[in-house]
Short mmCIF file of C-alpha atoms and ligand atoms in Angstrom, two decimals:
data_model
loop_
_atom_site.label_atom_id
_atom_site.label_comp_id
_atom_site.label_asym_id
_atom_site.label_seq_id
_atom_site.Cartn_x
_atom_site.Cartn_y
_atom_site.Cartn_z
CA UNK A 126 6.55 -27.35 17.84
CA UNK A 127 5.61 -24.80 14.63
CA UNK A 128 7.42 -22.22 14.09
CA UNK A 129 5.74 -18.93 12.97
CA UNK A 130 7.61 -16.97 10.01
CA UNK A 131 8.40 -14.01 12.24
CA UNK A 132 10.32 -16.21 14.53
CA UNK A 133 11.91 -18.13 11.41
CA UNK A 134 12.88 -14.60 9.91
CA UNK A 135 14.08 -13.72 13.79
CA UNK A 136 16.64 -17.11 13.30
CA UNK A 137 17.63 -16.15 9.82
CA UNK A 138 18.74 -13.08 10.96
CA UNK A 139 20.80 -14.27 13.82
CA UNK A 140 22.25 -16.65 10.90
CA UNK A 141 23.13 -14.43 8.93
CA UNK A 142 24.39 -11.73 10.89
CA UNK A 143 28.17 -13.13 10.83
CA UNK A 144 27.87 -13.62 7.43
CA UNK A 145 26.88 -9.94 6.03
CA UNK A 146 29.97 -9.10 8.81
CA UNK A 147 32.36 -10.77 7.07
CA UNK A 148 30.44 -9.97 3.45
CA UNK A 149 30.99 -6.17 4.04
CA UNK A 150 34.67 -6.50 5.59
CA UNK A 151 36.00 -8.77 2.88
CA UNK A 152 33.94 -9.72 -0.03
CA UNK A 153 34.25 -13.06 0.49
CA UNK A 154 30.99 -13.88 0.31
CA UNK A 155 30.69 -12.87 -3.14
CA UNK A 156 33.70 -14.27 -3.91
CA UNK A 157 32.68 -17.96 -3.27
CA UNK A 158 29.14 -17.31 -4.67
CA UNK A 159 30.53 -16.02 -7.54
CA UNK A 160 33.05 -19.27 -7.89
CA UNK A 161 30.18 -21.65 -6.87
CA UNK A 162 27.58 -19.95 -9.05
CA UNK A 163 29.67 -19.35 -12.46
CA UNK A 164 28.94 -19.93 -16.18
CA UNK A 165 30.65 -22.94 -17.59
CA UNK A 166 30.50 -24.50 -21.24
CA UNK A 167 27.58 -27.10 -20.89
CA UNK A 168 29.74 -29.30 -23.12
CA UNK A 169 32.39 -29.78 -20.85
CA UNK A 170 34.13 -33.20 -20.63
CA UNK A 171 35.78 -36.02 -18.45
CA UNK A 172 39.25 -34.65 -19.73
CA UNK A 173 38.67 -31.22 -18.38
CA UNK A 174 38.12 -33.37 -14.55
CA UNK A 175 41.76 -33.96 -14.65
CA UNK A 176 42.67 -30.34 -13.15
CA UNK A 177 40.73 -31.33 -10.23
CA UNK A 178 42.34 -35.09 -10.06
CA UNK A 179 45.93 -33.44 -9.94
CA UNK A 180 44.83 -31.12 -7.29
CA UNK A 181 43.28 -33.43 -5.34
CA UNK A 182 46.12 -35.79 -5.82
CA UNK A 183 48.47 -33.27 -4.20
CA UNK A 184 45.98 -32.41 -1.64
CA UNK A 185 46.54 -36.22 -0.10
CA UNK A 186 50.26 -35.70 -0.54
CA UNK A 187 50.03 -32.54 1.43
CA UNK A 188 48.13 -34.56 4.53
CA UNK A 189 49.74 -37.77 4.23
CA UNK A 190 53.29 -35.84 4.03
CA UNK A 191 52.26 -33.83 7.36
CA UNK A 192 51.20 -37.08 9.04
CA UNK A 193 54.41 -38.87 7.92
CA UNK A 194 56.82 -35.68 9.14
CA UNK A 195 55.74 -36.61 12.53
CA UNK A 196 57.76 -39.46 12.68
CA UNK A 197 60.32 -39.16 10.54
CA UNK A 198 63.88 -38.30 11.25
CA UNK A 199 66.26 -36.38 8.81
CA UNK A 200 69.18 -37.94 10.24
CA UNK A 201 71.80 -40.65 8.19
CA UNK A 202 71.53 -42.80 11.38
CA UNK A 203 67.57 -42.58 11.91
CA UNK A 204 66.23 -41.77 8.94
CA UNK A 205 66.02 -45.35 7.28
CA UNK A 206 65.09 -46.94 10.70
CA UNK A 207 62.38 -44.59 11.46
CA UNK A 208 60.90 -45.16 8.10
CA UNK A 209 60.62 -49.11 8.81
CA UNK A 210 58.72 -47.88 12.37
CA UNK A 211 56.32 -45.82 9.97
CA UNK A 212 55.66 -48.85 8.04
CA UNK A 213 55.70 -51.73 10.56
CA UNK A 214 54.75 -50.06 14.03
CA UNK A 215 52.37 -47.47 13.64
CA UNK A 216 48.62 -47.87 12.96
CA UNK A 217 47.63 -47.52 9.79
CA UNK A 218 51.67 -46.41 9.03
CA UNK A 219 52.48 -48.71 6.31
CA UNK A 220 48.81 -46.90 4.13
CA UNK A 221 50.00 -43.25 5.02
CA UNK A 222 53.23 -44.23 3.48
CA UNK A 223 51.91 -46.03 0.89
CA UNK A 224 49.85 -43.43 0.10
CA UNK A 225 52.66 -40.95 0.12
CA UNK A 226 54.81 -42.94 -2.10
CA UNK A 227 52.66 -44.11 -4.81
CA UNK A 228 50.93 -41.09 -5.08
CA UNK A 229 53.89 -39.01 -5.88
CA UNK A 230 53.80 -41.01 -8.80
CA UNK A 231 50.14 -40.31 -9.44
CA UNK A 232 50.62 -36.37 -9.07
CA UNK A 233 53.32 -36.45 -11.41
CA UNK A 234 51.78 -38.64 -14.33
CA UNK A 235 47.98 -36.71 -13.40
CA UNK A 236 49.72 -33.17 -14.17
CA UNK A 237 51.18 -34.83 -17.05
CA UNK A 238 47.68 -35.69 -18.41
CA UNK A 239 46.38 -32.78 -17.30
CA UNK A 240 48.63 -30.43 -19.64
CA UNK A 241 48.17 -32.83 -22.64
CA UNK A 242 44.53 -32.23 -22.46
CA UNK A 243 44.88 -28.64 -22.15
CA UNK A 244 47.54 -28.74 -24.87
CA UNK A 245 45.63 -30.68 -27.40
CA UNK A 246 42.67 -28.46 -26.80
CA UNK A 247 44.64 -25.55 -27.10
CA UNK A 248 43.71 -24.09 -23.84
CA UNK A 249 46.63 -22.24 -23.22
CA UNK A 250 46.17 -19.85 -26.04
CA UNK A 251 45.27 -16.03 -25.71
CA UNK A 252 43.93 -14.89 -22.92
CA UNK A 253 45.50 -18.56 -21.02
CA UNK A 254 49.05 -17.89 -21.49
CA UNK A 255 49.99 -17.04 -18.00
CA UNK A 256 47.80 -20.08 -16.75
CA UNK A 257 49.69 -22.33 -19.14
CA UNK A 258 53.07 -20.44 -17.73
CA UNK A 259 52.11 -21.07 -14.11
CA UNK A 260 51.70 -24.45 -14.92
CA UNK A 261 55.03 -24.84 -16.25
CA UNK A 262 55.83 -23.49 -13.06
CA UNK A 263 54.03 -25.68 -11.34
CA UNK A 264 55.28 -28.84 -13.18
CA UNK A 265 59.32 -28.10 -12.42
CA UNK A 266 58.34 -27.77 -8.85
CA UNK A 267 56.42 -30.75 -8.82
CA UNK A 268 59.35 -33.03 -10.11
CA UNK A 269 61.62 -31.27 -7.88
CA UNK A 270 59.45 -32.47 -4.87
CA UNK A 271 60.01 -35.83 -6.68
CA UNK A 272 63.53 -35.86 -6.22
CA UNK A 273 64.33 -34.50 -3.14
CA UNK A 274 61.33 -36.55 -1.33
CA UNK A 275 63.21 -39.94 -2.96
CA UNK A 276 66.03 -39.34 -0.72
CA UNK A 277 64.36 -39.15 2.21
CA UNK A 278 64.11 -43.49 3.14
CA UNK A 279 68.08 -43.22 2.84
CA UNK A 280 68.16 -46.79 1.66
CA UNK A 281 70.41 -47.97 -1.27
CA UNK A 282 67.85 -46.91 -3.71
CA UNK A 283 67.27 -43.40 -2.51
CA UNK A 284 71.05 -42.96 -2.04
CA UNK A 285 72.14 -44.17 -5.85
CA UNK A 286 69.52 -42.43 -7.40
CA UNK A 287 70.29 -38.93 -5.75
CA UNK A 288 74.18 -39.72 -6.66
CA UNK A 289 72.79 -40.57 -10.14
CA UNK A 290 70.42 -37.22 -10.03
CA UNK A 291 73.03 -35.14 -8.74
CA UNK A 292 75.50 -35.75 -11.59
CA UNK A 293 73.06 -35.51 -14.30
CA UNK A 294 73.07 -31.48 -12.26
CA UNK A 295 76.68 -31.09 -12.24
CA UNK A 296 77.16 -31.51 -16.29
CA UNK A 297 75.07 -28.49 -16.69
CA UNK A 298 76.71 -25.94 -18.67
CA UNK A 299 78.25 -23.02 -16.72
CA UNK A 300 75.65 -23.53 -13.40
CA UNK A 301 76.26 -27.13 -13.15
CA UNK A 302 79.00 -27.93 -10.89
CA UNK A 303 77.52 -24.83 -8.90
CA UNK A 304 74.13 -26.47 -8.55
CA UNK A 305 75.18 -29.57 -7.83
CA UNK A 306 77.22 -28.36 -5.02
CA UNK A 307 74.48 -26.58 -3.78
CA UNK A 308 72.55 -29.96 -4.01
CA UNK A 309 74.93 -31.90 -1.90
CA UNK A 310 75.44 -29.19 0.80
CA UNK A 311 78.97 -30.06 0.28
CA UNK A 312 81.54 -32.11 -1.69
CA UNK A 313 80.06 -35.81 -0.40
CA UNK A 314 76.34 -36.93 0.08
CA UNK A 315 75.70 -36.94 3.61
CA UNK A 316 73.81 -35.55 6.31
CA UNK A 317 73.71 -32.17 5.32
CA UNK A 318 72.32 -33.20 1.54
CA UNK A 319 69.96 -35.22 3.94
CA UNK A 320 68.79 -32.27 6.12
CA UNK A 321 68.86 -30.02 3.02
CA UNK A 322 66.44 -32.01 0.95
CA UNK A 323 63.95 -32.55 4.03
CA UNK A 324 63.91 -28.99 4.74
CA UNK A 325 63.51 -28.05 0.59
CA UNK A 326 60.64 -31.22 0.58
CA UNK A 327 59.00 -30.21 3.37
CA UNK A 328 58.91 -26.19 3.41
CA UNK A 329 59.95 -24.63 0.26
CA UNK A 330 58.46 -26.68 -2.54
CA UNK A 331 55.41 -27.19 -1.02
CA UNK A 332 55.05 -23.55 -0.16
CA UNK A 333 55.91 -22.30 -3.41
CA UNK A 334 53.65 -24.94 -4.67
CA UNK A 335 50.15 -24.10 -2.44
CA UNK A 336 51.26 -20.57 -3.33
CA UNK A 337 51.27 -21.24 -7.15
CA UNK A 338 47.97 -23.22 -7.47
CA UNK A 339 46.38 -20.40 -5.75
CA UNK A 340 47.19 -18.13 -8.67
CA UNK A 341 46.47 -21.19 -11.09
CA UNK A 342 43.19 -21.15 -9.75
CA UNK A 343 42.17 -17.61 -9.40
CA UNK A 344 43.15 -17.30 -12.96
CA UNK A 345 40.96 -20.69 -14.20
CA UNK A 346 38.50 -18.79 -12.45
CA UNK A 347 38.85 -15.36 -13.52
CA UNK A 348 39.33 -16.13 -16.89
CA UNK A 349 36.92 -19.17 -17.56
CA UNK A 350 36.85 -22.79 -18.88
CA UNK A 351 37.41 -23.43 -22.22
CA UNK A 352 34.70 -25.46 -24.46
CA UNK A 353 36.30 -28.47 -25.88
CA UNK A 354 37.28 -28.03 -29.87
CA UNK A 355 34.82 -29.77 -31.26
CA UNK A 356 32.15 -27.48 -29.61
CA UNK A 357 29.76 -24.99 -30.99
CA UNK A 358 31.36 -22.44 -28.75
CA UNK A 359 34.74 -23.01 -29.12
CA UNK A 360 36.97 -20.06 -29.23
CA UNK A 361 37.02 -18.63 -32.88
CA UNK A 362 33.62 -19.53 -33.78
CA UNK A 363 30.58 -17.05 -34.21
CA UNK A 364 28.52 -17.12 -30.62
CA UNK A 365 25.56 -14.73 -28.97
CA UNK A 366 27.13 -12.03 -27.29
CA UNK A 367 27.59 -12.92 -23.62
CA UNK A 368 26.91 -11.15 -20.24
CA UNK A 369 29.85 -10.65 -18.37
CA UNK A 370 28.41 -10.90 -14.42
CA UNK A 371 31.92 -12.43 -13.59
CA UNK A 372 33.25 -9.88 -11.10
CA UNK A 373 29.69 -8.15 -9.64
CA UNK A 374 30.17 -10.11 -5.91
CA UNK A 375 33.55 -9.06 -5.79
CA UNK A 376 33.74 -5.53 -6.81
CA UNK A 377 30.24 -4.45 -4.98
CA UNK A 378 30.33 -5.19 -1.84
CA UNK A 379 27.85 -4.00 1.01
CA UNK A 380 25.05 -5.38 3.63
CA UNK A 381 22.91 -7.90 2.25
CA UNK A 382 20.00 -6.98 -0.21
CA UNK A 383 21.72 -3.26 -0.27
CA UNK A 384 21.97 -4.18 -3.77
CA UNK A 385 25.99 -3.06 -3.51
CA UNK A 386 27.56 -0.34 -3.05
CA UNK A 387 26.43 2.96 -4.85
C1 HEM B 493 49.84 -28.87 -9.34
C2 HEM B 493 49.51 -28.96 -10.61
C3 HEM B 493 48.26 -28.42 -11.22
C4 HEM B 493 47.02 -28.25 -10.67
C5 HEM B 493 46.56 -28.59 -9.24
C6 HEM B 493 46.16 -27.70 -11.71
C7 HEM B 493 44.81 -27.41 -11.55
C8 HEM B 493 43.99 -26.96 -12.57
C9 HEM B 493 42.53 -26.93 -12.53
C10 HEM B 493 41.68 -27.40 -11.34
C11 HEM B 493 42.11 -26.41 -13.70
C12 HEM B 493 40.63 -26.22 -14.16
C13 HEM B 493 40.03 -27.55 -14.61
C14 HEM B 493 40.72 -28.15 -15.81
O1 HEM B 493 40.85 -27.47 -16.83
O2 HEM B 493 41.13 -29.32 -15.69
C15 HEM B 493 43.28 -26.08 -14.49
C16 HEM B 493 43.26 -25.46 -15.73
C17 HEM B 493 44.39 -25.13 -16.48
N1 HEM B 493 45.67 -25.58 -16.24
FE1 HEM B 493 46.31 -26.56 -14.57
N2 HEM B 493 46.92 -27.50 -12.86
C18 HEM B 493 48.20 -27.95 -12.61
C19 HEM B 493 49.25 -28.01 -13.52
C20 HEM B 493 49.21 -27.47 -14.80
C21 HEM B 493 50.26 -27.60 -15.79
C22 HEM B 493 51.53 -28.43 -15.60
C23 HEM B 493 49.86 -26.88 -16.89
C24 HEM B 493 50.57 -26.65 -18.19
C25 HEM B 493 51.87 -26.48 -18.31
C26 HEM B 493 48.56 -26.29 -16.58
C27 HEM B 493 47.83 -25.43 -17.41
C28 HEM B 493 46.51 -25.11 -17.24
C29 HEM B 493 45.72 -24.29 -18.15
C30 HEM B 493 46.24 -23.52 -19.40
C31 HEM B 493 44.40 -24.30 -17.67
C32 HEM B 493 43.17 -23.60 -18.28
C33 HEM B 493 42.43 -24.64 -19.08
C34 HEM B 493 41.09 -24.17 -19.58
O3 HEM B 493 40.69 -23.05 -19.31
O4 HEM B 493 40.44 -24.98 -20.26
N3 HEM B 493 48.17 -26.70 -15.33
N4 HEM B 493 44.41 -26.44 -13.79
#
């Protein structure tokens, strides 16, 4: 059956009726056109993709660590044994684990990459610093979630390794014997280190982490993508003047085809 254009306007409408409701209560709208819709340097390259790669990378962390959490147990006498029902039991347990394990690795050595490419392009000069510094941020946390998350199996391995980590702490100047005591949970590794480091794996790291990439982001966004050096627009060399429509969804917001707020 046709539709006439009155009754396709009459569905467009309908359509688009929650979406001016939330455009005029929250900008949001204008937020993600503006973030879909936004200048970039058309020379961009395959380096600049690795930003995305470590975000995605933690992104399967993040789902494959909330899978795995429902079956592990932070406990000295269940923890290792529930691990081998992960991996031997469950469907598909022994992937989500795998997953979870090797891609620890490949978060860590993709944010690695990622801040030698904006390094050698120089990315986190002026007005990047704070991007750069959120980064840094970013990349302590990130190793942090490392180490605690390696204790977790409670196998020989994890249990060394922490010992090993632990100590490396405690010769700190000053904070160290204070830090690693605050590690442990105690004088000996045992099942309050355990609990500690699931609850610091599982709730605090990756909160402060989701919370940090937010800002990461907003400010990639805000503040642009760099061209590459070797590009005709690179930062120092003479360019046409640009418009600057970067903020317009955001800042005027009203009903659709209002034309913003006056
Ligand atoms: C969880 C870790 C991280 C995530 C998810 C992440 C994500 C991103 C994304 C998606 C971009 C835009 C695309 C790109 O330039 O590749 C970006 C840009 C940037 N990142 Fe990261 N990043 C992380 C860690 C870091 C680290 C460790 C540093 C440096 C210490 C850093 C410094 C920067 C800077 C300065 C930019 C702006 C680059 C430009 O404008 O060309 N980031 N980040």
């Amino acid at each position: 059956m046709a539709t006439t254009p009155a009754q396709r306007s009459k569905v467009e409408a309908a359509l688009l009726t929650p979406v001016d409701w939330l455009e005029e209560r929250s900008g949001l709208v204008g937020g993600v056109r503006h973030f879909l819709f936004r200048n970039v340097p058309s020379d961009l390259t395959w380096f600049q993709t690795l930003g995305s790669a470590t975000l995605t990378a933690f992104l399967v962390q993040a789902i494959t660590g909330v899978i795995l959490a429902m079956y592990y147990k932070p406990d000295p006498n269940s923890a290792y044994q529930s691990i081998q029902h992960i991996t031997n039991d469950l469907t598909w347990g022994w992937l989500v684990r795998g997953m979870h394990r090797w891609g620890a690795s490949v978060f860590i050595i993709l944010m690695f990459m990622h801040m030698g490419r904006v390094f050698l392009f120089g990315s986190y000069k002026y007005p990047r610093e704070l991007t750069w510094l959120i980064g840094v941020l970013l990349l302590t946390l990130g190793m942090f979630e490392g180490f605690t998350g390696y204790l977790l199996p409670w196998d020989q391995t994890a249990y060394w390794a922490t010992v090993v980590g632990i100590n490396i702490n405690g010769t700190g100047p000053f904070v160290g014997p204070f830090l690693s005591n605050i590690l442990r949970g105690g004088s000996e590794i045992g099942p309050d280190t355990l609990a500690r480091f699931y609850s610091i794996h599982m709730l605090l790291i990756p909160g402060g982490l989701f919370a940090l990439i937010g800002l990461h982001l907003y400010l990639v966004v805000r503040l642009g993508v760099t061209s590459p050096p070797w590009s005709k627009t690179a930062a120092g060399r003479d360019r046409p003047p640009e418009v600057d429509t970067r903020k317009q969804g955001l800042v005027e917001p009203g009903p659709r085809g209002s034309g913003g707020a006056s």
